[in-house]
PDB file of C-alpha atoms and ligand atoms in Angstrom:
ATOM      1  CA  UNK L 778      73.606 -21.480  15.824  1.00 52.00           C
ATOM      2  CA  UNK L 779      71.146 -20.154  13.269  1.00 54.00           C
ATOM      3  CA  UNK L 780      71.217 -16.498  12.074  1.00 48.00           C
ATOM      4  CA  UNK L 781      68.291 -15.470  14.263  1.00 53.00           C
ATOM      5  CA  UNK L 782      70.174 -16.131  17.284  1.00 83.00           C
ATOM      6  CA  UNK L 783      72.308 -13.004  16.712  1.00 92.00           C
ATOM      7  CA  UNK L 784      71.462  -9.537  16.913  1.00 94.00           C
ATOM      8  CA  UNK L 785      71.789  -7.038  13.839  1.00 96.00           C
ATOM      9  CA  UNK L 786      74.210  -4.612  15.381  1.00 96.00           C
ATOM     10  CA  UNK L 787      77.563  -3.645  16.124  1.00 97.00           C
ATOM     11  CA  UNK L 788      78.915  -3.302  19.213  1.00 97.00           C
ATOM     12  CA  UNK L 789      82.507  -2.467  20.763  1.00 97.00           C
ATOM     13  CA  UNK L 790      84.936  -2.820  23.894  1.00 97.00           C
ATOM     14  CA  UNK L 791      87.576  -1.278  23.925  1.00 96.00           C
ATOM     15  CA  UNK L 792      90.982  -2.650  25.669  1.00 97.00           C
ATOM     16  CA  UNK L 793      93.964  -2.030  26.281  1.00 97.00           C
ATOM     17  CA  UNK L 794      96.946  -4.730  26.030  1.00 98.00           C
ATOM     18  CA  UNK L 795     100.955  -4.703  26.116  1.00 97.00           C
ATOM     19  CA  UNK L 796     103.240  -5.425  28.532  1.00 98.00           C
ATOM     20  CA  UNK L 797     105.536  -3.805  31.017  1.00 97.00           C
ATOM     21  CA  UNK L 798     109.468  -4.639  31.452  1.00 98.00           C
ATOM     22  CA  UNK L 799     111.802  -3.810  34.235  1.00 97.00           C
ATOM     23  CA  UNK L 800     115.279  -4.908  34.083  1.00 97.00           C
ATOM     24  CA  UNK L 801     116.962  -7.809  37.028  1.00 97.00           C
ATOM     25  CA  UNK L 802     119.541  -6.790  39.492  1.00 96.00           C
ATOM     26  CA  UNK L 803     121.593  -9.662  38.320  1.00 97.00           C
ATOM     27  CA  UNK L 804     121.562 -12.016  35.439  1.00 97.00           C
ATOM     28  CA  UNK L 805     120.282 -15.499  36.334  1.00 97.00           C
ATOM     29  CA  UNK L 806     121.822 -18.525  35.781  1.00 97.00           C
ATOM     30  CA  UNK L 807     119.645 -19.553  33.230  1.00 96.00           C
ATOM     31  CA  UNK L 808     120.428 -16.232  31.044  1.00 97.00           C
ATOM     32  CA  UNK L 809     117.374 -13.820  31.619  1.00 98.00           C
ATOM     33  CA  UNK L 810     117.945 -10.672  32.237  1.00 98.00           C
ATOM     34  CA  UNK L 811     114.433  -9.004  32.696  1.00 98.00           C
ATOM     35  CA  UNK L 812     111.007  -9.678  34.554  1.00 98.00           C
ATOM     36  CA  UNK L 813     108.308  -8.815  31.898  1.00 98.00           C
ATOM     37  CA  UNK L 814     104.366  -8.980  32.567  1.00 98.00           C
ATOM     38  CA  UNK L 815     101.948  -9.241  29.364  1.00 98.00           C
ATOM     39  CA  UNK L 816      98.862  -8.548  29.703  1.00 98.00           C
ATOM     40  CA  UNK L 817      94.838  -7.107  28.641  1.00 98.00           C
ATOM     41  CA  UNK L 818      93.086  -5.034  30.474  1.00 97.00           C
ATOM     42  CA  UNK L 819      89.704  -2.997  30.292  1.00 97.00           C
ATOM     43  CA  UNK L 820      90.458   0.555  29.308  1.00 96.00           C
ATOM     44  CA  UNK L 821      86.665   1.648  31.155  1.00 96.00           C
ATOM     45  CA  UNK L 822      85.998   0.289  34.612  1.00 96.00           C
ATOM     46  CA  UNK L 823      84.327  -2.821  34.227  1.00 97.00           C
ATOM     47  CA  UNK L 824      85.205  -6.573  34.730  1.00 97.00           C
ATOM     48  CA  UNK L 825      86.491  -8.105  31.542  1.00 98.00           C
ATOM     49  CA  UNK L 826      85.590 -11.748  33.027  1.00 98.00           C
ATOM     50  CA  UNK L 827      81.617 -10.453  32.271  1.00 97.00           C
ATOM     51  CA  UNK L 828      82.380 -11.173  28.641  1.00 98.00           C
ATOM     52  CA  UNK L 829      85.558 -13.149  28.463  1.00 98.00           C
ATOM     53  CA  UNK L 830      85.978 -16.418  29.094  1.00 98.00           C
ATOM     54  CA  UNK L 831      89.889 -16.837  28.889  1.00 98.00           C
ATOM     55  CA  UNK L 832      92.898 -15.273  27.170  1.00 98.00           C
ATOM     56  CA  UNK L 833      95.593 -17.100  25.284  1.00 98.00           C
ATOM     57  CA  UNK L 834      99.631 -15.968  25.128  1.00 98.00           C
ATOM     58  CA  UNK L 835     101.182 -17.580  22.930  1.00 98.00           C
ATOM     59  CA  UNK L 836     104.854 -17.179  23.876  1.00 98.00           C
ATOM     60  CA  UNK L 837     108.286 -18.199  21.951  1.00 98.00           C
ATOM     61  CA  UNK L 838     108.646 -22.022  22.103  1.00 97.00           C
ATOM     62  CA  UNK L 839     111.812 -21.526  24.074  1.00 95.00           C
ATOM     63  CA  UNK L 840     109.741 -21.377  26.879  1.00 97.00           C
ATOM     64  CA  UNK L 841     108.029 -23.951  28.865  1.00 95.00           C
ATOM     65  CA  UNK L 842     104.240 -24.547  27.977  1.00 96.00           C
ATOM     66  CA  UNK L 843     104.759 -21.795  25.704  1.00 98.00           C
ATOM     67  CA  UNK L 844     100.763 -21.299  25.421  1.00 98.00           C
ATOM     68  CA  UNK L 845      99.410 -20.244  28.695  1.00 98.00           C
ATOM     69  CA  UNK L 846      96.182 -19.788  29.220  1.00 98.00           C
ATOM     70  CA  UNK L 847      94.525 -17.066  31.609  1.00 98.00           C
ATOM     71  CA  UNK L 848      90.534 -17.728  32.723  1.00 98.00           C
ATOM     72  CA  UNK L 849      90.556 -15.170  35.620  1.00 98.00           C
ATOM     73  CA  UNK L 850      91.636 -11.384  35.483  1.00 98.00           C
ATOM     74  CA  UNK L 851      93.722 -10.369  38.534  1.00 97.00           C
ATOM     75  CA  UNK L 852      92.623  -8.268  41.178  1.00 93.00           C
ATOM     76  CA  UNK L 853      93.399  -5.194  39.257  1.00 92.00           C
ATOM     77  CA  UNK L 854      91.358  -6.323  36.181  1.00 95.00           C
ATOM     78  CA  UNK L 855      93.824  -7.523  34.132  1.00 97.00           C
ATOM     79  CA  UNK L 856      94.399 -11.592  32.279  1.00 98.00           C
ATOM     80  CA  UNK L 857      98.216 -11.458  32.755  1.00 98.00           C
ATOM     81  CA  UNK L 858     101.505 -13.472  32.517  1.00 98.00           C
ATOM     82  CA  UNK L 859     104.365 -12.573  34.203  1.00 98.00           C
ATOM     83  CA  UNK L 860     107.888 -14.626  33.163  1.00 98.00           C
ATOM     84  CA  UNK L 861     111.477 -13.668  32.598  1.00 98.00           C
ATOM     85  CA  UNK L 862     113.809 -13.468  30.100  1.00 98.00           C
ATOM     86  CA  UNK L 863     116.727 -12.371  27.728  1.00 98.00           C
ATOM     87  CA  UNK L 864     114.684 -11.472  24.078  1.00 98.00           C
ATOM     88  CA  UNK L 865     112.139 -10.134  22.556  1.00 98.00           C
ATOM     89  CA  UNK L 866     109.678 -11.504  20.589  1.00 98.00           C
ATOM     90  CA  UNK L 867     106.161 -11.717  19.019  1.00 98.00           C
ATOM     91  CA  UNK L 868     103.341 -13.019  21.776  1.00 98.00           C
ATOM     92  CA  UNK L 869     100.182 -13.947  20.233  1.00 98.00           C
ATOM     93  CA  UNK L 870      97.353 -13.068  21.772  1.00 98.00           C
ATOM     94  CA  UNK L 871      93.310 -15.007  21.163  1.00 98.00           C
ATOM     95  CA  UNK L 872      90.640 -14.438  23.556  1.00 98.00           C
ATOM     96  CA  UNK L 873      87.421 -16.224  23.902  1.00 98.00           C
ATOM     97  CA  UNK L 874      84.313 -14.901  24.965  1.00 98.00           C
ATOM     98  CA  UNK L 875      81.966 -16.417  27.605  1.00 97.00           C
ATOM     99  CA  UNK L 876      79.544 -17.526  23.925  1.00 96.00           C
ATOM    100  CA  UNK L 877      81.627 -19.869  22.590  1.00 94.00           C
ATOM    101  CA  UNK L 878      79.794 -19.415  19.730  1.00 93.00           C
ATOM    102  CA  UNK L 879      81.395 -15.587  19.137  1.00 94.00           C
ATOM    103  CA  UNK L 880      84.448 -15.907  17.093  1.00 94.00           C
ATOM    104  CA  UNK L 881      87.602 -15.611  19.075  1.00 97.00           C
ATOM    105  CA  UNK L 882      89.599 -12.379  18.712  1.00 97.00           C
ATOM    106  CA  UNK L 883      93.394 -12.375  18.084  1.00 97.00           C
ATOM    107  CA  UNK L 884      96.023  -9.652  18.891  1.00 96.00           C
ATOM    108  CA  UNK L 885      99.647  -9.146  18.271  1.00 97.00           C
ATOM    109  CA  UNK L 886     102.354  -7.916  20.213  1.00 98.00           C
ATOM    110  CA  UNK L 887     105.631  -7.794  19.819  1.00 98.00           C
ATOM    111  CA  UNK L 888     107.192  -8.162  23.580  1.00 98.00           C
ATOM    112  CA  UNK L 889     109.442  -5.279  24.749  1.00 98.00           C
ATOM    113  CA  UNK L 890     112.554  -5.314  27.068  1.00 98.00           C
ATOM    114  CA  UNK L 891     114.119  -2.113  26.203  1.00 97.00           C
ATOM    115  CA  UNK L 892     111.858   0.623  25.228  1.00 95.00           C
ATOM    116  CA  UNK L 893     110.213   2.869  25.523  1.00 94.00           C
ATOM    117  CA  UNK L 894     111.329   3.777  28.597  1.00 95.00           C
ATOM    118  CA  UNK L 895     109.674   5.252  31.432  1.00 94.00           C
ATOM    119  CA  UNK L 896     111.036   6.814  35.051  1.00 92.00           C
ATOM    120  CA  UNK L 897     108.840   5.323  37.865  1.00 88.00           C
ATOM    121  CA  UNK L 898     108.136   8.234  41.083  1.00 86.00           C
ATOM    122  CA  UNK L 899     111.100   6.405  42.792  1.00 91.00           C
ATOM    123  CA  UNK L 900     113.283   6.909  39.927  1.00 91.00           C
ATOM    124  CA  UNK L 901     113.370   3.594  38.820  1.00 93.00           C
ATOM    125  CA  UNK L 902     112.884   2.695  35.182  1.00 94.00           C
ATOM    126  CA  UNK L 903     110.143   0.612  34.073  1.00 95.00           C
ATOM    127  CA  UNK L 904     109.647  -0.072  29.762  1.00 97.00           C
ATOM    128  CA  UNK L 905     106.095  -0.222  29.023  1.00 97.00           C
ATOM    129  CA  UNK L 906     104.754  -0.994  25.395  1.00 97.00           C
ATOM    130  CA  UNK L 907     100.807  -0.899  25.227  1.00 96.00           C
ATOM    131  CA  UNK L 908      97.925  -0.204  22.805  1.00 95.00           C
ATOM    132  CA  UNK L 909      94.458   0.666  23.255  1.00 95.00           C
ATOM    133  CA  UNK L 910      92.239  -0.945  21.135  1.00 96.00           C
ATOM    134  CA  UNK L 911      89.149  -2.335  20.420  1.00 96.00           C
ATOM    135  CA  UNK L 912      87.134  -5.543  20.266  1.00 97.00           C
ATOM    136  CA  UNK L 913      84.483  -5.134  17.846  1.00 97.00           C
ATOM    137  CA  UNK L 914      81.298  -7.510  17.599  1.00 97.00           C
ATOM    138  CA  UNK L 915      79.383  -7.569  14.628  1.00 96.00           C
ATOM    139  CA  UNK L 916      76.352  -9.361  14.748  1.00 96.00           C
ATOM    140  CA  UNK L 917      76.742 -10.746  17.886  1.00 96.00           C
ATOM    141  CA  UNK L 918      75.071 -13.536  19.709  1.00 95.00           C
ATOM    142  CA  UNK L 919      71.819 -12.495  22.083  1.00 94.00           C
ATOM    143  CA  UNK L 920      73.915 -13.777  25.432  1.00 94.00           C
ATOM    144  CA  UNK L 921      77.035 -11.422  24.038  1.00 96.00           C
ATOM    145  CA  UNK L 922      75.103  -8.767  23.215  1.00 96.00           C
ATOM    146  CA  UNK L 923      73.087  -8.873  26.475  1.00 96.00           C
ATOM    147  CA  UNK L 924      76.460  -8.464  28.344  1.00 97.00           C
ATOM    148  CA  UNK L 925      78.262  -6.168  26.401  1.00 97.00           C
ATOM    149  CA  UNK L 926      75.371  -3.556  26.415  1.00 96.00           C
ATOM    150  CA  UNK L 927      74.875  -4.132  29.634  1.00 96.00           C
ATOM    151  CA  UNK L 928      75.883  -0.062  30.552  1.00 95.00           C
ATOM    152  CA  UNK L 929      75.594  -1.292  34.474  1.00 97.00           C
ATOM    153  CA  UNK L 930      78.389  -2.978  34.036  1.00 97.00           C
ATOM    154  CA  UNK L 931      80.931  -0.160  32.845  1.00 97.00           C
ATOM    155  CA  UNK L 932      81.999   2.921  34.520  1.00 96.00           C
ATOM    156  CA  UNK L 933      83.618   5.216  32.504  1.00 95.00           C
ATOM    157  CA  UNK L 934      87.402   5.308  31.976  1.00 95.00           C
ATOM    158  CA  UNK L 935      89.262   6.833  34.838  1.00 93.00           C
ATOM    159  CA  UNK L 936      92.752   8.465  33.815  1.00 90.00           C
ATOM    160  CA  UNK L 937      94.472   9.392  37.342  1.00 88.00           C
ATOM    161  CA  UNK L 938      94.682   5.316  37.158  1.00 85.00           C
ATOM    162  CA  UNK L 939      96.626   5.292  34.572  1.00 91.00           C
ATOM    163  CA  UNK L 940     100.242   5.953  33.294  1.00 88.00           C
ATOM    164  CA  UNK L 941      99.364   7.147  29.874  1.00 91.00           C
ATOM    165  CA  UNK L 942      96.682   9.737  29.279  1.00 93.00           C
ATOM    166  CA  UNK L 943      94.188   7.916  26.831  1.00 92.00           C
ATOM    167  CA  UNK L 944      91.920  11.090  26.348  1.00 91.00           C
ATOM    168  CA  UNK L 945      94.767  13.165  25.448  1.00 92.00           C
ATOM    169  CA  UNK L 946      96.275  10.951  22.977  1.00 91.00           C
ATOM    170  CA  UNK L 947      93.160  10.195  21.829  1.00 90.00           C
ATOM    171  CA  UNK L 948      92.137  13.391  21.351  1.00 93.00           C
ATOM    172  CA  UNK L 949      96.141  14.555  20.098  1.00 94.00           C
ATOM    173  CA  UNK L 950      95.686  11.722  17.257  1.00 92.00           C
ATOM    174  CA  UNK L 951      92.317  13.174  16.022  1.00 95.00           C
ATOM    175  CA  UNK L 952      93.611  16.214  15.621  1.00 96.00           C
ATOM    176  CA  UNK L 953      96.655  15.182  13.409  1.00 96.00           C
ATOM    177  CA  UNK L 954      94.213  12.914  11.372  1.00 96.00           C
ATOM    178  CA  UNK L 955      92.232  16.312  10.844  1.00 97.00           C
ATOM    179  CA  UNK L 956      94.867  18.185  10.111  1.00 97.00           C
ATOM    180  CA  UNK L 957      96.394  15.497   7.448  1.00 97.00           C
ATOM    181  CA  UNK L 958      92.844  15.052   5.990  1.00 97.00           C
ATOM    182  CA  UNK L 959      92.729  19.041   5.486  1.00 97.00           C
ATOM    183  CA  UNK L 960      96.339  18.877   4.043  1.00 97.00           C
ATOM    184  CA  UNK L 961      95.560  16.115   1.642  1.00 97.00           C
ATOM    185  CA  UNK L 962      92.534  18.648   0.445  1.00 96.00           C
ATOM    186  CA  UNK L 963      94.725  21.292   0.145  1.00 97.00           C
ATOM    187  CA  UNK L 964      96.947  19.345  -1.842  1.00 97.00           C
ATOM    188  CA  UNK L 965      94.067  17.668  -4.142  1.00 97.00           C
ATOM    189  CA  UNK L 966      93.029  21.382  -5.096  1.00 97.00           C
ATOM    190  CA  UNK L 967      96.289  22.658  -5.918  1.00 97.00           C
ATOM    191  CA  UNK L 968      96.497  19.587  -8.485  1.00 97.00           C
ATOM    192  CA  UNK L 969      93.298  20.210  -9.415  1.00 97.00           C
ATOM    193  CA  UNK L 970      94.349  23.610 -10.163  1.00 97.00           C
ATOM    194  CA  UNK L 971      97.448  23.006 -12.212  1.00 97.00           C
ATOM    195  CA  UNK L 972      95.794  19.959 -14.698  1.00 97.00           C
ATOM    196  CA  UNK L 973      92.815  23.299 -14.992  1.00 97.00           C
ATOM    197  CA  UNK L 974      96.213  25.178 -16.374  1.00 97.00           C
ATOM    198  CA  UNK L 975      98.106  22.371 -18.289  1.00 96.00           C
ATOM    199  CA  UNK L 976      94.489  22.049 -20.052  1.00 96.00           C
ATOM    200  CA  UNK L 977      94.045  25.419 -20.779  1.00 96.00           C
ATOM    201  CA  UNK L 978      98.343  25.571 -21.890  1.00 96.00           C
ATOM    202  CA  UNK L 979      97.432  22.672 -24.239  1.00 96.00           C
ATOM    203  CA  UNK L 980      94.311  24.138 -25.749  1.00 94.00           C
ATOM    204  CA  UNK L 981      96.465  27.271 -26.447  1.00 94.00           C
ATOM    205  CA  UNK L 982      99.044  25.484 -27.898  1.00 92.00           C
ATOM    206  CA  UNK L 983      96.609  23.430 -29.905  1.00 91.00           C
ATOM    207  CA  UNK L 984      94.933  26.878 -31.157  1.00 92.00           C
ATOM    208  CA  UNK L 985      98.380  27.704 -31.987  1.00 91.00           C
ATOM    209  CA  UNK L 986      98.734  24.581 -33.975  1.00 90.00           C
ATOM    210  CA  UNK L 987      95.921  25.267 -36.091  1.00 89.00           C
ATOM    211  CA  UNK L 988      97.017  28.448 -37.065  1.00 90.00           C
ATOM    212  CA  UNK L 989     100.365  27.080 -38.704  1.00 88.00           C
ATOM    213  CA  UNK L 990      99.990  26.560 -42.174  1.00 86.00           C
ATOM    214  CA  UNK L 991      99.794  22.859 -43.158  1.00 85.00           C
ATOM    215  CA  UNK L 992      98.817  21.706 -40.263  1.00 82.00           C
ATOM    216  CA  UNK L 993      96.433  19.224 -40.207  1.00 82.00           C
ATOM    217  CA  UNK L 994      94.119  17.828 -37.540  1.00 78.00           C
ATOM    218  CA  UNK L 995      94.644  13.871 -36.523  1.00 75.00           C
ATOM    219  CA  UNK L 996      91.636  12.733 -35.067  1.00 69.00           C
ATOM    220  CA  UNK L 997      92.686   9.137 -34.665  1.00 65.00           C
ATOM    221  CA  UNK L 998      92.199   7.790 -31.079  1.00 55.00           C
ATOM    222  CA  UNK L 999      95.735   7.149 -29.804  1.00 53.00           C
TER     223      UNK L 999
HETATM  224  C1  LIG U1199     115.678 -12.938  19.813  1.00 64.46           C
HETATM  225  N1  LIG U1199     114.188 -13.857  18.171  1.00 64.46           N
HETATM  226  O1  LIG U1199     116.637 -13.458  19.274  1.00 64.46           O
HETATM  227  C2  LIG U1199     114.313 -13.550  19.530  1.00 64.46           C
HETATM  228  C3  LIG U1199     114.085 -14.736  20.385  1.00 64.46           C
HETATM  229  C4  LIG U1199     113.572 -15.565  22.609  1.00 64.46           C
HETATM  230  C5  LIG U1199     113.432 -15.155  23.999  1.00 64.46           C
HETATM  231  C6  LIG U1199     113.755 -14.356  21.744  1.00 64.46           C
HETATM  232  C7  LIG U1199     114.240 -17.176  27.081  1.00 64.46           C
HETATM  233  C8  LIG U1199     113.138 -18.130  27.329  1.00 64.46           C
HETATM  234  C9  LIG U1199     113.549 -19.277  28.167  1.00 64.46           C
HETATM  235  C10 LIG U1199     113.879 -15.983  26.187  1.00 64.46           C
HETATM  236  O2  LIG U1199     113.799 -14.889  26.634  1.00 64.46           O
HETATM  237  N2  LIG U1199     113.677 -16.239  24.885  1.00 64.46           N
HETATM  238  O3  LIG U1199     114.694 -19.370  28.567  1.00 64.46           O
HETATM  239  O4  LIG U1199     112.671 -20.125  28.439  1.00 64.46           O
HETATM  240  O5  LIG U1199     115.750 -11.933  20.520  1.00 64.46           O
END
């Protein structure tokens, strides 16, 4: 595909992947002792299948076709696998977009079984380890970016869906990022401040120096 094929612009999607845990009644015979589901989903409301074409997991090779491979989201939106187990591990995570000509993205997660840990309405505890994040398209193809700023096709993000309060932690993080940025400034001027007073200690000193009879002035570089 030649350069004019692509658009000079950067777009993004943002989604959300991870995967939930709950823990078996009983131990099977085969050792596994939790049901876990992996997963990516669309953190707006849209249809991810509009722009991807599949989704890779990449499991641990103890399992059996450790790569699976997910072309249709489920009917709540998300490419998933669901399996059980006894350990946690690193699932890797490539998705393809319906241009095969848009480089793939891959994603890491580490699998959880344990935490963190969350209390379900019924009481029941359910471990749930997820990121939002976002897929980001530089340059991208005219049939990608066709779709992806397609605003039609997206309605906005919808938190009473959801178990974690995006917004909020959004919004929480920007506010700590603000708050370090201002600290680090504070902190820049205050060293700012004290080199101002070791200079102005040394050029009394120096001053000093001069005054002592004998002295004499080295001018050499080092
Ligand atoms: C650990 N390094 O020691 C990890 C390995 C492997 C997890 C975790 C069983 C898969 C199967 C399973 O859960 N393997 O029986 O097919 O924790």
């Amino acid at each position: 595909m030649s350069s004019k094929d692509r658009i000079e612009t950067t777009l993004t999607k943002q989604i959300v992947y991870g995967n939930i845990s709950t823990k078996l009644p009983i131990k099977l015979a085969n050792g596994h002792t939790h049901r876990w589901t992996i997963y990516v989903k669309p953190y707006n409301v849209e249809k991810l299948n509009n722009f991807i074409r599949k989704v890779q997991f990449k499991l641990h090779s103890d399992y059996e076709n450790s790569v699976r491979v997910v072309e249709q989201a489920n009917s709540n939106g998300s490419f998933e696998v669901d399996e059980t187990g006894w350990g946690e591990f690193p699932v890797q995570i490539k998705i393809s977009f319906i241009d095969p000509s848009e480089r793939q993205a891959i994603c890491s997660h580490y699998l959880a079984l344990h935490q963190p840990e969350f209390i379900e309405n019924d009481g029941s505890i359910v471990v749930v380890k997820e990121v939002l994040d976002q897929l980001v398209f530089v340059n991208p193809t005219k049939k990608m970016f066709d779709v992806l700023n397609d605003k039609s096709l997206v309605k906005p993000h919808d938190p009473s869906k959801w178990r974690f309060n995006y917004p909020e932690i959004i919004e929480a993080q920007e506010k700590m990022l603000e708050e370090l940025a201002e600290q680090s400034e504070r902190e820049v001027e205050e060293l700012r401040e004290a080199i101002r007073e070791m200079a102005k200690r040394c050029e009394e000193y120096h001053e000093k120096l001069r005054e002592t009879p004998g002295y004499v002035e080295n001018n050499d570089e080092e």
